[in-house]
């Protein structure tokens, strides 16, 4: 935590001021990596499997 806020992992400190200025260019958009996408997909699959196992009982 920095000053009571959790830092965002995909933003550099220099980009945060550009993002809050209201200027929306392609360079300001954070990119999602394949590693992060794969990790989130595994989490979603795990949650679905957990729900299906609970419903089987």
mmCIF file of N, CA and C in Angstrom:
data_model
loop_
_atom_site.group_PDB
_atom_site.id
_atom_site.type_symbol
_atom_site.label_atom_id
_atom_site.label_comp_id
_atom_site.label_asym_id
_atom_site.label_seq_id
_atom_site.Cartn_x
_atom_site.Cartn_y
_atom_site.Cartn_z
ATOM 1 N N UNK A 1 0.834 -1.179 0.000
ATOM 2 C CA UNK A 1 0.000 0.000 0.000
ATOM 3 C C UNK A 1 0.875 1.237 0.000
ATOM 4 N N UNK A 2 0.521 2.168 -0.839
ATOM 5 C CA UNK A 2 1.238 3.424 -0.915
ATOM 6 C C UNK A 2 0.231 4.533 -0.653
ATOM 7 N N UNK A 3 0.441 5.280 0.406
ATOM 8 C CA UNK A 3 -0.464 6.370 0.788
ATOM 9 C C UNK A 3 -1.910 5.906 0.894
ATOM 10 N N UNK A 4 -2.130 4.708 1.423
ATOM 11 C CA UNK A 4 -3.479 4.194 1.594
ATOM 12 C C UNK A 4 -4.096 3.631 0.330
ATOM 13 N N UNK A 5 -3.328 3.538 -0.740
ATOM 14 C CA UNK A 5 -3.840 3.022 -2.007
ATOM 15 C C UNK A 5 -3.024 1.814 -2.433
ATOM 16 N N UNK A 6 -3.675 0.891 -3.098
ATOM 17 C CA UNK A 6 -2.974 -0.265 -3.639
ATOM 18 C C UNK A 6 -2.491 0.104 -5.035
ATOM 19 N N UNK A 7 -1.181 -0.006 -5.307
ATOM 20 C CA UNK A 7 -0.688 0.353 -6.638
ATOM 21 C C UNK A 7 -1.158 -0.644 -7.686
ATOM 22 N N UNK A 8 -1.475 -0.143 -8.864
ATOM 23 C CA UNK A 8 -1.900 -1.000 -9.958
ATOM 24 C C UNK A 8 -0.667 -1.592 -10.628
ATOM 25 N N UNK A 9 -0.641 -2.906 -10.840
ATOM 26 C CA UNK A 9 0.572 -3.530 -11.367
ATOM 27 C C UNK A 9 0.860 -3.207 -12.827
ATOM 28 N N UNK A 10 -0.163 -2.788 -13.596
ATOM 29 C CA UNK A 10 0.049 -2.588 -15.020
ATOM 30 C C UNK A 10 0.306 -1.135 -15.391
ATOM 31 N N UNK A 11 0.397 -0.259 -14.413
ATOM 32 C CA UNK A 11 0.652 1.147 -14.699
ATOM 33 C C UNK A 11 1.992 1.570 -14.113
ATOM 34 N N UNK A 12 2.758 2.305 -14.880
ATOM 35 C CA UNK A 12 3.955 2.934 -14.350
ATOM 36 C C UNK A 12 3.535 4.219 -13.658
ATOM 37 N N UNK A 13 4.381 4.714 -12.804
ATOM 38 C CA UNK A 13 4.013 5.937 -12.084
ATOM 39 C C UNK A 13 3.822 7.114 -13.038
ATOM 40 N N UNK A 14 4.542 7.162 -14.125
ATOM 41 C CA UNK A 14 4.405 8.259 -15.077
ATOM 42 C C UNK A 14 3.109 8.213 -15.851
ATOM 43 N N UNK A 15 2.536 7.050 -16.017
ATOM 44 C CA UNK A 15 1.310 6.914 -16.794
ATOM 45 C C UNK A 15 0.073 7.290 -15.993
ATOM 46 N N UNK A 16 0.149 7.241 -14.665
ATOM 47 C CA UNK A 16 -1.042 7.512 -13.865
ATOM 48 C C UNK A 16 -1.511 8.945 -14.049
ATOM 49 N N UNK A 17 -0.588 9.891 -14.197
ATOM 50 C CA UNK A 17 -0.999 11.271 -14.396
ATOM 51 C C UNK A 17 -1.608 11.465 -15.783
ATOM 52 N N UNK A 18 -1.127 10.739 -16.785
ATOM 53 C CA UNK A 18 -1.703 10.819 -18.122
ATOM 54 C C UNK A 18 -3.098 10.217 -18.153
ATOM 55 N N UNK A 19 -3.300 9.116 -17.418
ATOM 56 C CA UNK A 19 -4.599 8.462 -17.397
ATOM 57 C C UNK A 19 -5.641 9.347 -16.743
ATOM 58 N N UNK A 20 -5.257 10.091 -15.694
ATOM 59 C CA UNK A 20 -6.224 10.919 -14.982
ATOM 60 C C UNK A 20 -6.474 12.250 -15.680
ATOM 61 N N UNK A 21 -5.676 12.587 -16.701
ATOM 62 C CA UNK A 21 -5.852 13.873 -17.361
ATOM 63 C C UNK A 21 -7.028 13.884 -18.321
ATOM 64 N N UNK A 22 -7.601 12.711 -18.616
ATOM 65 C CA UNK A 22 -8.750 12.644 -19.509
ATOM 66 C C UNK A 22 -8.363 12.423 -20.954
ATOM 67 N N UNK A 23 -7.071 12.481 -21.273
ATOM 68 C CA UNK A 23 -6.622 12.245 -22.634
ATOM 69 C C UNK A 23 -6.557 10.740 -22.837
ATOM 70 N N UNK A 24 -7.307 10.244 -23.806
ATOM 71 C CA UNK A 24 -7.364 8.801 -24.022
ATOM 72 C C UNK A 24 -6.749 8.485 -25.378
ATOM 73 N N UNK A 25 -5.496 8.071 -25.345
ATOM 74 C CA UNK A 25 -4.826 7.641 -26.572
ATOM 75 C C UNK A 25 -4.521 6.166 -26.458
ATOM 76 N N UNK A 26 -4.117 5.575 -27.544
ATOM 77 C CA UNK A 26 -3.823 4.138 -27.545
ATOM 78 C C UNK A 26 -2.655 3.816 -26.622
ATOM 79 N N UNK A 27 -1.726 4.743 -26.453
ATOM 80 C CA UNK A 27 -0.564 4.506 -25.601
ATOM 81 C C UNK A 27 -0.944 4.435 -24.129
ATOM 82 N N UNK A 28 -2.070 5.039 -23.728
ATOM 83 C CA UNK A 28 -2.481 5.060 -22.333
ATOM 84 C C UNK A 28 -3.127 3.751 -21.900
ATOM 85 N N UNK A 29 -3.607 2.942 -22.830
ATOM 86 C CA UNK A 29 -4.319 1.715 -22.482
ATOM 87 C C UNK A 29 -3.340 0.657 -22.006
ATOM 88 N N UNK A 30 -3.570 0.096 -20.815
ATOM 89 C CA UNK A 30 -2.669 -0.960 -20.344
ATOM 90 C C UNK A 30 -2.887 -2.240 -21.138
ATOM 91 N N UNK A 31 -1.790 -2.927 -21.425
ATOM 92 C CA UNK A 31 -1.858 -4.166 -22.196
ATOM 93 C C UNK A 31 -1.971 -5.353 -21.253
ATOM 94 N N UNK A 32 -2.781 -6.331 -21.621
ATOM 95 C CA UNK A 32 -2.899 -7.564 -20.859
ATOM 96 C C UNK A 32 -1.940 -8.577 -21.473
ATOM 97 N N UNK A 33 -1.106 -9.169 -20.645
ATOM 98 C CA UNK A 33 -0.155 -10.148 -21.156
ATOM 99 C C UNK A 33 -0.831 -11.508 -21.276
ATOM 100 N N UNK A 34 -0.254 -12.361 -22.098
ATOM 101 C CA UNK A 34 -0.797 -13.708 -22.244
ATOM 102 C C UNK A 34 -0.705 -14.470 -20.928
ATOM 103 N N UNK A 35 0.340 -14.211 -20.159
ATOM 104 C CA UNK A 35 0.497 -14.886 -18.876
ATOM 105 C C UNK A 35 -0.646 -14.527 -17.924
ATOM 106 N N UNK A 36 -0.987 -13.250 -17.848
ATOM 107 C CA UNK A 36 -2.085 -12.820 -16.983
ATOM 108 C C UNK A 36 -3.420 -13.367 -17.487
ATOM 109 N N UNK A 37 -3.620 -13.356 -18.794
ATOM 110 C CA UNK A 37 -4.855 -13.886 -19.371
ATOM 111 C C UNK A 37 -4.998 -15.375 -19.086
ATOM 112 N N UNK A 38 -3.909 -16.119 -19.208
ATOM 113 C CA UNK A 38 -3.920 -17.551 -18.931
ATOM 114 C C UNK A 38 -4.212 -17.810 -17.456
ATOM 115 N N UNK A 39 -3.616 -17.002 -16.580
ATOM 116 C CA UNK A 39 -3.848 -17.157 -15.142
ATOM 117 C C UNK A 39 -5.303 -16.898 -14.793
ATOM 118 N N UNK A 40 -5.893 -15.826 -15.323
ATOM 119 C CA UNK A 40 -7.299 -15.521 -15.044
ATOM 120 C C UNK A 40 -8.211 -16.607 -15.596
ATOM 121 N N UNK A 41 -7.849 -17.161 -16.747
ATOM 122 C CA UNK A 41 -8.650 -18.244 -17.331
ATOM 123 C C UNK A 41 -8.635 -19.466 -16.433
ATOM 124 N N UNK A 42 -7.471 -19.809 -15.890
ATOM 125 C CA UNK A 42 -7.381 -20.949 -14.975
ATOM 126 C C UNK A 42 -8.193 -20.711 -13.708
ATOM 127 N N UNK A 43 -8.199 -19.501 -13.220
ATOM 128 C CA UNK A 43 -8.984 -19.176 -12.025
ATOM 129 C C UNK A 43 -10.469 -19.333 -12.311
ATOM 130 N N UNK A 44 -10.915 -18.836 -13.450
ATOM 131 C CA UNK A 44 -12.336 -18.950 -13.813
ATOM 132 C C UNK A 44 -12.727 -20.412 -13.976
ATOM 133 N N UNK A 45 -11.876 -21.206 -14.627
ATOM 134 C CA UNK A 45 -12.161 -22.636 -14.792
ATOM 135 C C UNK A 45 -12.222 -23.320 -13.427
ATOM 136 N N UNK A 46 -11.326 -22.971 -12.528
ATOM 137 C CA UNK A 46 -11.334 -23.539 -11.187
ATOM 138 C C UNK A 46 -12.593 -23.199 -10.418
ATOM 139 N N UNK A 47 -13.071 -21.964 -10.548
ATOM 140 C CA UNK A 47 -14.304 -21.556 -9.867
ATOM 141 C C UNK A 47 -15.500 -22.314 -10.436
ATOM 142 N N UNK A 48 -15.551 -22.464 -11.750
ATOM 143 C CA UNK A 48 -16.654 -23.210 -12.378
ATOM 144 C C UNK A 48 -16.633 -24.662 -11.924
ATOM 145 N N UNK A 49 -15.449 -25.278 -11.876
ATOM 146 C CA UNK A 49 -15.345 -26.661 -11.411
ATOM 147 C C UNK A 49 -15.778 -26.791 -9.957
ATOM 148 N N UNK A 50 -15.439 -25.824 -9.126
ATOM 149 C CA UNK A 50 -15.846 -25.851 -7.731
ATOM 150 C C UNK A 50 -17.366 -25.768 -7.601
ATOM 151 N N UNK A 51 -17.990 -24.898 -8.378
ATOM 152 C CA UNK A 51 -19.450 -24.774 -8.353
ATOM 153 C C UNK A 51 -20.103 -26.055 -8.822
ATOM 154 N N UNK A 52 -19.562 -26.660 -9.877
ATOM 155 C CA UNK A 52 -20.133 -27.922 -10.371
ATOM 156 C C UNK A 52 -19.997 -29.050 -9.347
ATOM 157 N N UNK A 53 -18.883 -29.099 -8.620
ATOM 158 C CA UNK A 53 -18.703 -30.115 -7.598
ATOM 159 C C UNK A 53 -19.662 -29.907 -6.434
ATOM 160 N N UNK A 54 -19.928 -28.676 -6.074
ATOM 161 C CA UNK A 54 -20.879 -28.395 -4.997
ATOM 162 C C UNK A 54 -22.286 -28.796 -5.407
ATOM 163 N N UNK A 55 -22.654 -28.538 -6.648
ATOM 164 C CA UNK A 55 -23.993 -28.877 -7.119
ATOM 165 C C UNK A 55 -24.203 -30.376 -7.271
ATOM 166 N N UNK A 56 -23.119 -31.152 -7.471
ATOM 167 C CA UNK A 56 -23.240 -32.604 -7.591
ATOM 168 C C UNK A 56 -23.667 -33.242 -6.287
ATOM 169 N N UNK A 57 -23.301 -32.652 -5.171
ATOM 170 C CA UNK A 57 -23.592 -33.247 -3.863
ATOM 171 C C UNK A 57 -25.028 -33.150 -3.494
#
